[in-house]
Each structure stands twice: as structure tokens, then as C-alpha cells.
Amino acid sequence: MAEENRIEERESSVKIPQELPLLALKNSVVFPFLATPLVVGRKKSINAINNASKEHKIIVVVAQREESKEQIEKEDLYEVGTACAIKQVVNISEDEIKCVVEGIARIRIKYFTQVEPYFRVFTEVLQEEPFVFNNEIENLNTTIRMQVEKFIQLGIPLPTAFVVAATNISKPEVQADLFASYLLAETKQKQEILEETNIQSRLKKLTDLLSEELRKFEVQSQIRDKVQKEVGKTQREYYLRQQLKAIKDELGESDESFELITELEKKLNKKDLPKDAKEKVKKEIKRLETMSTMSPEYSYIRTYIDWMLDIPWSEKTKDVLDLKKAKKVLDGDHYDLEKVKEHILDYLAVRKLKGKATKGPILCFVGPPGVGKTSLGQSIAKSMGRKFIRMSIGGIRDEAEIRGHRRTYVGALPGRIIQGLSQVKTNNPVFMLDEIDKVGADYRGDPSSALLEVLDPEQNNSFRDHYLEVPFNLSNVMFITTANILDTIHPALRDRMEIIEIPGYSSEEKIHIAEKFLIPKQLKEQGVEKYDIKFSRDAILLLAEEYTREAGVRNMEREIANIYKKIAREILESKKYPKIVTRKKVSDYLGVSKIQPSEIEDKNSVGVATGLAYTPVGGDIILIESTHYKGTGRLILTGSLGEVMQESAKAAISFVHSKAHEFGISDNLFNKSDIHIHVPAGAIPKDGPSAGVSITTSLISAMTGIPVLRDVGMTGEITLRGRVLPIGGLKEKLLAAKRAGLKKVILPAKNKKDLTEVPQTILKGLDLVFVDNIDEVVKNTLESDPFVSQKTRSMNSEAMQKITSVVA
């Protein structure tokens, strides 16, 4: 690096060799006639100095193009430099020397003769073009001198040697080099002056560059003056406040208010608030300053300022963008749920590639209770390195819970969104809104409508809480909502979220979850970890199917905890305990089974069809019973059937009636008989269109007298023309079929594509038949084909008529 230059105006009479060692400078340019101290630390540079000192004591000094580059090649150097005489060399340490060089002449590098262990170059001296001292040169010289005076007026520190030399040196070519060396800031600018051999052009370039530097210094000077004025104003205010404090002390008044104001102002200055928020807080602090502490409004304003200063306007955590680590965390906390995990990893991949914050996805996890929706949110936060907030909004009816109360109300507070962010002290957490399907509404407003702004990525960058009165940016927050069903969520709100369904677990999946997560967790929580008590797979299966009938694993975890509590008691009382919990031990600890698994009929029965249903706790089978007896054509529906299910039953009756002849059913049967359709478990409400196929099959069986196959389950919505329409909850229904021991399942043909979402462990052992209409259904569900039976009956009837005719 170059230190302060010393000016040497003299004619050069030194003979310069053509081949010389080269010294590269990082951020400086040495001009002819200037003595410049240099500190040299790079190995190549030290070697060049040492060898030049041994030869002619002349070295070529050249600036490098990139200041920050440590290891340089010949391409990194400018072609024009200065041949310098080495005046002094002092060893500071083994790795550093200090030297003084004096510029002799401009030179151009023709080619490199050596690059190791130091650069050597073949050079030619650049001769300055002859010039005549004309009016233009004189004007340029005068302009430059005026510019130098302006530099001095602006208070830019310049060494005394420079001021003296600027006054005494008369040669324009030397002046140009002197002023460029001291007054130009950038190496590139100095290099331009060094490379110019025409004196007039050099002076003109220097004038332009000095003008540019002056503009910068003038702006800096204005800023400095402004800062000084502000500091002066602040000092004046401080002086007056101190006087006010002294007056209050004399009057014996408390000065707690002054200390509080000072503390709040310090906090405000440290806090990085948006401009409008900062102005608002400043205004409220001024109001607080002029207000008596006895005023009722004093505490309201104080609370408001505290909230504004506590909210994380700009504080955020750094995202962990290591995909492997994130995947490991997600896999370590949850079994399966690949769709959700892939979505989070996709988001992190985009963040990593984009290199800056992106709008956080707004996800909605929909599934039965206990499948891990809430804990999945915690795992997502953990995998991303973010803070986690959970807010249960089930049952809230007041819009102010979301948007806050207006400050005119006594006890007003920000909404729970802002409160949550204030608790975690960061503006980019993972924010879970639990039970979004259970949000209510009344005369106090509709929280679902308030959530529309919160959960819209296009709007939430300027979310307005009624209490804050200024916009807050929620776009950095990753919102996750959870729900058990979608039907009760506001349609506009549902449209703003990405729905990810988390279905119930199969028995096989529950075994994996219990072995990997639940059992180790409860071993630790119940204090029996060191005894390492395991469960057999049969015991876990028994717990899943006969003690905890559910889609998730919450009750299973509770029962495992109960078993470990009983074992803990055994350990303390008798010092004996089982190493493995078997099926028998489960029954001993928990008593008789709490749930009887849904069972299919013992034999093929007339009028009884096995349907598949989807419930909030997973899938189940339902037996649909139909019968008819002498009556007046009434339709009786029992079993707590909802409106949609009743309509399905009516549609089934209409379809069977329209096809009565094909099925061999007498029309009189519909007019002179009452038809009764019943679904057992009458205390449980039932609804939905997917029982249409089961009801139709049950009716056809009852009216034709052909039994329904006991080990065949079915599901699907029907139309009046007998078409079978697709259904939802396919995985849960197939799981219920497998659990009940069904061998064959009748499904709508349009649901075939959904099988990709169903694990192979569930499909194994099930014969799936995809149908488009009821004709295909009855062929696969009844003991005999009703169409063949009808044809046979018709042929027998025709034969009897012929026999009667012959006898006659």
C-alpha cells in the first residue's frame, strides 16, 4: 500500500534498462516526480524489490486491475506503469518490507520475460508529446487550480507538502500528476491520467475527474452539515430537558415520566421500524411527554407504544436451506406423509435457488383427529430453523381476535396474529392456525372473513391490525392451517389455501408409528426407559383394532401410556415386569376390548348389502337392510339418515322401479307394498351420496329374493339412469373393507386413478372391481344374476303357456 507521497520536481537523467523487475500495487498508482513510501507484503513483490535493489535499483511499478485479488497473473495488471528508483528499503519483518520509490518516467510493458519467482518485464519508455503553452492549456490549468482551492475550502485534509508544492510547481505536466495522485480517489481514475501522454488531454481529463470528485465531496459536506445541525438541535433539546428536570427537582415533582420518555426514545432509535410506524410512535411519545401521569389516557398510550416497540418489524430468523437435513428432521418426526414432506422440500429448494425471501406457502392440512397435523407443523418449523407458533381458532366468534380491537375500547389489544409474532420476536415463524373448520360467526363479526386478508399472499404484505393502525408485513410468515373437514370452511378462504389431505393410518402404518415414535416416547415419559420394555406386533395390532378405533394414533398413545403406568407400578411393588407386552398382557392391563370390530354377515342374506362409509375418524362398513311387506306403497327410511342419504334412497327406488321388468320384479310390488330401508346404529347420524350403490343392491336383493354376497363391499353414488359416480375417502374405505375381512370391493370406475394414493399394504388381498353402472354391480354382488333369473322365468312362463294350449 502507498503512504503519503513526497514531491520531487526535477529533470530525469537516469538511464532506464529495458528489462526490469515488476512490483504490482493493489490500490495505488505511482506518478513520475513523486516519491512514494510503500509497504510490501506479497512474496513476489518482496522478491522483485530485493532483486531490483541488487541490480540497477530501478523497478517497474504497475497497478493491478482488481484491488481485492491476492494471487495475480500477468493479465491482471495494467499495461502502463512507472519506472521508479528505489531510494530506501527497510525490513519490518520476515514477511513485510517498507520501501521508498521515486517515479522517473512513464513506461509501457511490451512483454513478460519471467513470472516466477517474481515478474520481470521488457519495457519501453513513453515519451510525452511536445506541447505549446497556449490559452486552452492556461485555462485548463487555471480551472484545476480553482478546483484544488475548492477542495481545500470544503475542509478535505491535505498534507502541508502538497499545498506548498501546488503553489510552487509551475509545469502543467507535473501539476497534473501531483493533483491526480492526491485528489483522485479511485485507482482507475489515476490510471487514466497516467496513461495519457498528451498534456492538454491529460489536463482536460483531470478537470472532468476533479469535477466529479468535487460533486461527491459537496454532497458529503451537505450531509455532514445537516448531521451537525441535527446534533446541535438534539444537544439544545437535551440542555432544555436538563433545565426542566432541574426545575422539577426544585418543585419536588417526580421525574419518572422524563426517564420513561428517554428510555422509550432510546428503544425507538435502536428499533428498525418502517417509516410510517416510526412516525406514529414518535407522535405518541410526544403526546405522552406532554400528558400528566394521572390522565386515564396515559396508560393507554404507554401500552400502545410498548406493543409497537415489542413487535418484530424487521427481526427474522435465517432459514436452514439444507435439504438433506430438513428431510432427515421430517422423516425423524413423522412416518409416511410423503406428499407433505415433498411440498416443504420443494419450497426450500426454491428458496435456495432464488437466494432471497419468497412468499410463504399457505397450507391447509385436512384429516381426521390424531393423524399428526399439529405436530407436523412443529416438524416443518424445526426443519426450516424457524420459530413455531400455534394458535387454536376453533370456536372463536369475534373478528377482533384476528384483527385486534380499536384503541378507543378500554383494554384494547392487538389481534392474536400480532400477539403471537410479538411472543416469538421474529417476523418469519411457522404460524399454525389450528381447527380452522370450527371458526364461528355472530353479531361481533366473522373471523373467517378477517382471515381472508391474513391468508392471501397478495394482500398480507400490508395487513392492518385495528390496534396498530399501521400496516404490518405478514408475507414472511409461513401459515399452516388444520381442519378435520373442508365443508365448513368459508369457500373464499378455502380458495386461498393449498389443501393437503392427510388420511387415516392403516393398521400396518399404526404398528410402524407405535414402534418408531409412540413406544420410545412413552418409555421416557413414564420413567421406564431403562427397562426397555417392548410391544409385540400382535399386541400393537390389538390396541389399534379393539381398544382404539380411530383414524389417528392419539388414543393408541394414551393406551400405551396406561400400560406403561401399570408396569411402573409392578416394578415398584414386586420388582417383576414383562420384557415384552403380548396380546394377553394387553388384555390383562386394559381389560376387555372396548371396541368390537365391524363384522360382516355370517351368511349371504336377502336384502342386506355391505356398504363402505367415510367418517371423521376414518373408514367403516355399514350394513344396509331392505325389506317389503303388504302395504300402500310407502317408503320408510330409518337409522338417522341425512337429507342427501334419503335422496339417494329415493333415487334407488326410482331406478329399481324403472327397471323392474328387467329384474323380474312385478309393478304391483311397488304399489301394494311398503318398502323399508334401515341402516343399523340408529343413534349415529349418517349422510352422503356414496351409499347409493349399497341401497340399490339391497333393494334389488329384497325384491328379487336373491341373497347378497356377504364378503363383498361396495360404494358409489348412483343416478336415475343407473350410472355409478365417483366417491371420496377411497383409502379410508378400502382400509375399512380390509379390516372387516371383505374379499371383494365394488368401486366406481372413475376412482381407478385414485389408487396411486393408496398403499399396497391395504390393496393386498382385496379384489377390486370397477363399475360404470348398476347392471355391473348386481352381477358382482348377488348370488345369481337377476337378468339370467328373469330370462329363465320368462322362458318357463312361455313354456307353461304352450303346454296349457296343447292340453286345451
PDB file of N, CA and C in Angstrom, residues 159-202:
ATOM      1  N   PRO A 159      -2.016  17.170   3.037  1.00  0.00           N
ATOM      2  CA  PRO A 159      -0.737  17.421   3.717  1.00  0.00           C
ATOM      3  C   PRO A 159      -0.142  18.772   3.331  1.00  0.00           C
ATOM      4  N   THR A 160       0.642  19.295   4.229  1.00  0.00           N
ATOM      5  CA  THR A 160       1.271  20.602   4.006  1.00  0.00           C
ATOM      6  C   THR A 160       2.172  20.579   2.772  1.00  0.00           C
ATOM      7  N   ALA A 161       2.870  19.438   2.578  1.00  0.00           N
ATOM      8  CA  ALA A 161       3.793  19.324   1.436  1.00  0.00           C
ATOM      9  C   ALA A 161       3.042  19.497   0.123  1.00  0.00           C
ATOM     10  N   PHE A 162       1.815  18.992   0.077  1.00  0.00           N
ATOM     11  CA  PHE A 162       1.014  19.129  -1.138  1.00  0.00           C
ATOM     12  C   PHE A 162       0.665  20.595  -1.396  1.00  0.00           C
ATOM     13  N   VAL A 163       0.235  21.294  -0.352  1.00  0.00           N
ATOM     14  CA  VAL A 163      -0.169  22.698  -0.501  1.00  0.00           C
ATOM     15  C   VAL A 163       1.010  23.538  -0.981  1.00  0.00           C
ATOM     16  N   VAL A 164       2.188  23.292  -0.404  1.00  0.00           N
ATOM     17  CA  VAL A 164       3.389  24.049  -0.789  1.00  0.00           C
ATOM     18  C   VAL A 164       3.745  23.758  -2.236  1.00  0.00           C
ATOM     19  N   ALA A 165       3.736  22.446  -2.600  1.00  0.00           N
ATOM     20  CA  ALA A 165       4.101  22.057  -3.966  1.00  0.00           C
ATOM     21  C   ALA A 165       3.107  22.608  -4.979  1.00  0.00           C
ATOM     22  N   ALA A 166       1.824  22.586  -4.623  1.00  0.00           N
ATOM     23  CA  ALA A 166       0.793  23.088  -5.535  1.00  0.00           C
ATOM     24  C   ALA A 166       0.998  24.578  -5.826  1.00  0.00           C
ATOM     25  N   THR A 167       1.570  25.274  -4.864  1.00  0.00           N
ATOM     26  CA  THR A 167       1.803  26.710  -5.025  1.00  0.00           C
ATOM     27  C   THR A 167       3.052  26.985  -5.864  1.00  0.00           C
ATOM     28  N   ASN A 168       4.080  26.154  -5.677  1.00  0.00           N
ATOM     29  CA  ASN A 168       5.391  26.440  -6.271  1.00  0.00           C
ATOM     30  C   ASN A 168       5.609  25.795  -7.634  1.00  0.00           C
ATOM     31  N   ILE A 169       5.020  24.651  -7.893  1.00  0.00           N
ATOM     32  CA  ILE A 169       5.284  23.948  -9.154  1.00  0.00           C
ATOM     33  C   ILE A 169       4.549  24.659 -10.290  1.00  0.00           C
ATOM     34  N   SER A 170       5.280  24.916 -11.354  1.00  0.00           N
ATOM     35  CA  SER A 170       4.685  25.656 -12.471  1.00  0.00           C
ATOM     36  C   SER A 170       4.443  24.796 -13.702  1.00  0.00           C
ATOM     37  N   LYS A 171       5.143  23.689 -13.818  1.00  0.00           N
ATOM     38  CA  LYS A 171       4.995  22.849 -15.002  1.00  0.00           C
ATOM     39  C   LYS A 171       3.633  22.158 -14.986  1.00  0.00           C
ATOM     40  N   PRO A 172       2.838  22.320 -16.029  1.00  0.00           N
ATOM     41  CA  PRO A 172       1.489  21.730 -16.022  1.00  0.00           C
ATOM     42  C   PRO A 172       1.501  20.207 -15.977  1.00  0.00           C
ATOM     43  N   GLU A 173       2.524  19.575 -16.654  1.00  0.00           N
ATOM     44  CA  GLU A 173       2.545  18.109 -16.667  1.00  0.00           C
ATOM     45  C   GLU A 173       2.806  17.553 -15.274  1.00  0.00           C
ATOM     46  N   VAL A 174       3.662  18.244 -14.488  1.00  0.00           N
ATOM     47  CA  VAL A 174       3.967  17.789 -13.122  1.00  0.00           C
ATOM     48  C   VAL A 174       2.767  18.063 -12.216  1.00  0.00           C
ATOM     49  N   GLN A 175       2.157  19.242 -12.410  1.00  0.00           N
ATOM     50  CA  GLN A 175       0.966  19.583 -11.617  1.00  0.00           C
ATOM     51  C   GLN A 175      -0.147  18.547 -11.803  1.00  0.00           C
ATOM     52  N   ALA A 176      -0.380  18.161 -13.042  1.00  0.00           N
ATOM     53  CA  ALA A 176      -1.454  17.189 -13.328  1.00  0.00           C
ATOM     54  C   ALA A 176      -1.219  15.888 -12.562  1.00  0.00           C
ATOM     55  N   ASP A 177       0.056  15.406 -12.597  1.00  0.00           N
ATOM     56  CA  ASP A 177       0.364  14.165 -11.886  1.00  0.00           C
ATOM     57  C   ASP A 177       0.211  14.339 -10.379  1.00  0.00           C
ATOM     58  N   LEU A 178       0.654  15.491  -9.869  1.00  0.00           N
ATOM     59  CA  LEU A 178       0.568  15.765  -8.427  1.00  0.00           C
ATOM     60  C   LEU A 178      -0.884  15.781  -7.961  1.00  0.00           C
ATOM     61  N   PHE A 179      -1.744  16.541  -8.668  1.00  0.00           N
ATOM     62  CA  PHE A 179      -3.138  16.667  -8.254  1.00  0.00           C
ATOM     63  C   PHE A 179      -3.872  15.327  -8.393  1.00  0.00           C
ATOM     64  N   ALA A 180      -3.574  14.594  -9.464  1.00  0.00           N
ATOM     65  CA  ALA A 180      -4.221  13.287  -9.651  1.00  0.00           C
ATOM     66  C   ALA A 180      -3.865  12.341  -8.518  1.00  0.00           C
ATOM     67  N   SER A 181      -2.580  12.380  -8.103  1.00  0.00           N
ATOM     68  CA  SER A 181      -2.126  11.471  -7.053  1.00  0.00           C
ATOM     69  C   SER A 181      -2.828  11.728  -5.730  1.00  0.00           C
ATOM     70  N   TYR A 182      -3.063  13.009  -5.402  1.00  0.00           N
ATOM     71  CA  TYR A 182      -3.614  13.362  -4.100  1.00  0.00           C
ATOM     72  C   TYR A 182      -5.138  13.462  -4.075  1.00  0.00           C
ATOM     73  N   LEU A 183      -5.720  13.942  -5.177  1.00  0.00           N
ATOM     74  CA  LEU A 183      -7.138  14.311  -5.117  1.00  0.00           C
ATOM     75  C   LEU A 183      -8.090  13.275  -5.723  1.00  0.00           C
ATOM     76  N   LEU A 184      -7.587  12.386  -6.561  1.00  0.00           N
ATOM     77  CA  LEU A 184      -8.474  11.358  -7.128  1.00  0.00           C
ATOM     78  C   LEU A 184      -8.538  10.159  -6.193  1.00  0.00           C
ATOM     79  N   ALA A 185      -9.757   9.626  -6.018  1.00  0.00           N
ATOM     80  CA  ALA A 185      -9.959   8.562  -5.030  1.00  0.00           C
ATOM     81  C   ALA A 185      -9.734   7.168  -5.608  1.00  0.00           C
ATOM     82  N   GLU A 186     -10.124   6.949  -6.854  1.00  0.00           N
ATOM     83  CA  GLU A 186     -10.112   5.596  -7.406  1.00  0.00           C
ATOM     84  C   GLU A 186      -8.846   5.337  -8.227  1.00  0.00           C
ATOM     85  N   THR A 187      -8.355   4.104  -8.129  1.00  0.00           N
ATOM     86  CA  THR A 187      -7.171   3.677  -8.882  1.00  0.00           C
ATOM     87  C   THR A 187      -7.407   3.803 -10.387  1.00  0.00           C
ATOM     88  N   LYS A 188      -8.629   3.457 -10.825  1.00  0.00           N
ATOM     89  CA  LYS A 188      -8.955   3.509 -12.247  1.00  0.00           C
ATOM     90  C   LYS A 188      -8.815   4.933 -12.794  1.00  0.00           C
ATOM     91  N   GLN A 189      -9.228   5.931 -12.003  1.00  0.00           N
ATOM     92  CA  GLN A 189      -9.126   7.327 -12.430  1.00  0.00           C
ATOM     93  C   GLN A 189      -7.652   7.759 -12.556  1.00  0.00           C
ATOM     94  N   LYS A 190      -6.861   7.366 -11.545  1.00  0.00           N
ATOM     95  CA  LYS A 190      -5.431   7.715 -11.575  1.00  0.00           C
ATOM     96  C   LYS A 190      -4.744   7.071 -12.779  1.00  0.00           C
ATOM     97  N   GLN A 191      -5.135   5.830 -13.089  1.00  0.00           N
ATOM     98  CA  GLN A 191      -4.521   5.115 -14.204  1.00  0.00           C
ATOM     99  C   GLN A 191      -4.811   5.818 -15.533  1.00  0.00           C
ATOM    100  N   GLU A 192      -6.014   6.384 -15.651  1.00  0.00           N
ATOM    101  CA  GLU A 192      -6.362   7.136 -16.863  1.00  0.00           C
ATOM    102  C   GLU A 192      -5.396   8.306 -17.078  1.00  0.00           C
ATOM    103  N   ILE A 193      -5.086   9.009 -15.987  1.00  0.00           N
ATOM    104  CA  ILE A 193      -4.170  10.158 -16.072  1.00  0.00           C
ATOM    105  C   ILE A 193      -2.758   9.680 -16.410  1.00  0.00           C
ATOM    106  N   LEU A 194      -2.355   8.560 -15.793  1.00  0.00           N
ATOM    107  CA  LEU A 194      -1.006   8.039 -16.031  1.00  0.00           C
ATOM    108  C   LEU A 194      -0.824   7.636 -17.488  1.00  0.00           C
ATOM    109  N   GLU A 195      -1.842   7.052 -18.097  1.00  0.00           N
ATOM    110  CA  GLU A 195      -1.724   6.532 -19.454  1.00  0.00           C
ATOM    111  C   GLU A 195      -1.778   7.626 -20.523  1.00  0.00           C
ATOM    112  N   GLU A 196      -2.210   8.836 -20.153  1.00  0.00           N
ATOM    113  CA  GLU A 196      -2.360   9.913 -21.125  1.00  0.00           C
ATOM    114  C   GLU A 196      -1.018  10.638 -21.330  1.00  0.00           C
ATOM    115  N   THR A 197      -0.478  10.612 -22.563  1.00  0.00           N
ATOM    116  CA  THR A 197       0.817  11.253 -22.850  1.00  0.00           C
ATOM    117  C   THR A 197       0.671  12.658 -23.435  1.00  0.00           C
ATOM    118  N   ASN A 198      -0.550  12.999 -23.874  1.00  0.00           N
ATOM    119  CA  ASN A 198      -0.801  14.342 -24.402  1.00  0.00           C
ATOM    120  C   ASN A 198      -1.174  15.253 -23.229  1.00  0.00           C
ATOM    121  N   ILE A 199      -0.393  16.312 -23.001  1.00  0.00           N
ATOM    122  CA  ILE A 199      -0.555  17.162 -21.820  1.00  0.00           C
ATOM    123  C   ILE A 199      -1.934  17.820 -21.800  1.00  0.00           C
ATOM    124  N   GLN A 200      -2.359  18.336 -22.938  1.00  0.00           N
ATOM    125  CA  GLN A 200      -3.657  19.024 -22.997  1.00  0.00           C
ATOM    126  C   GLN A 200      -4.789  18.064 -22.677  1.00  0.00           C
ATOM    127  N   SER A 201      -4.753  16.858 -23.262  1.00  0.00           N
ATOM    128  CA  SER A 201      -5.793  15.849 -22.984  1.00  0.00           C
ATOM    129  C   SER A 201      -5.749  15.418 -21.522  1.00  0.00           C
ATOM    130  N   ARG A 202      -4.511  15.327 -20.976  1.00  0.00           N
ATOM    131  CA  ARG A 202      -4.366  14.927 -19.572  1.00  0.00           C
ATOM    132  C   ARG A 202      -5.014  15.947 -18.652  1.00  0.00           C
TER     133      ARG A 202
END
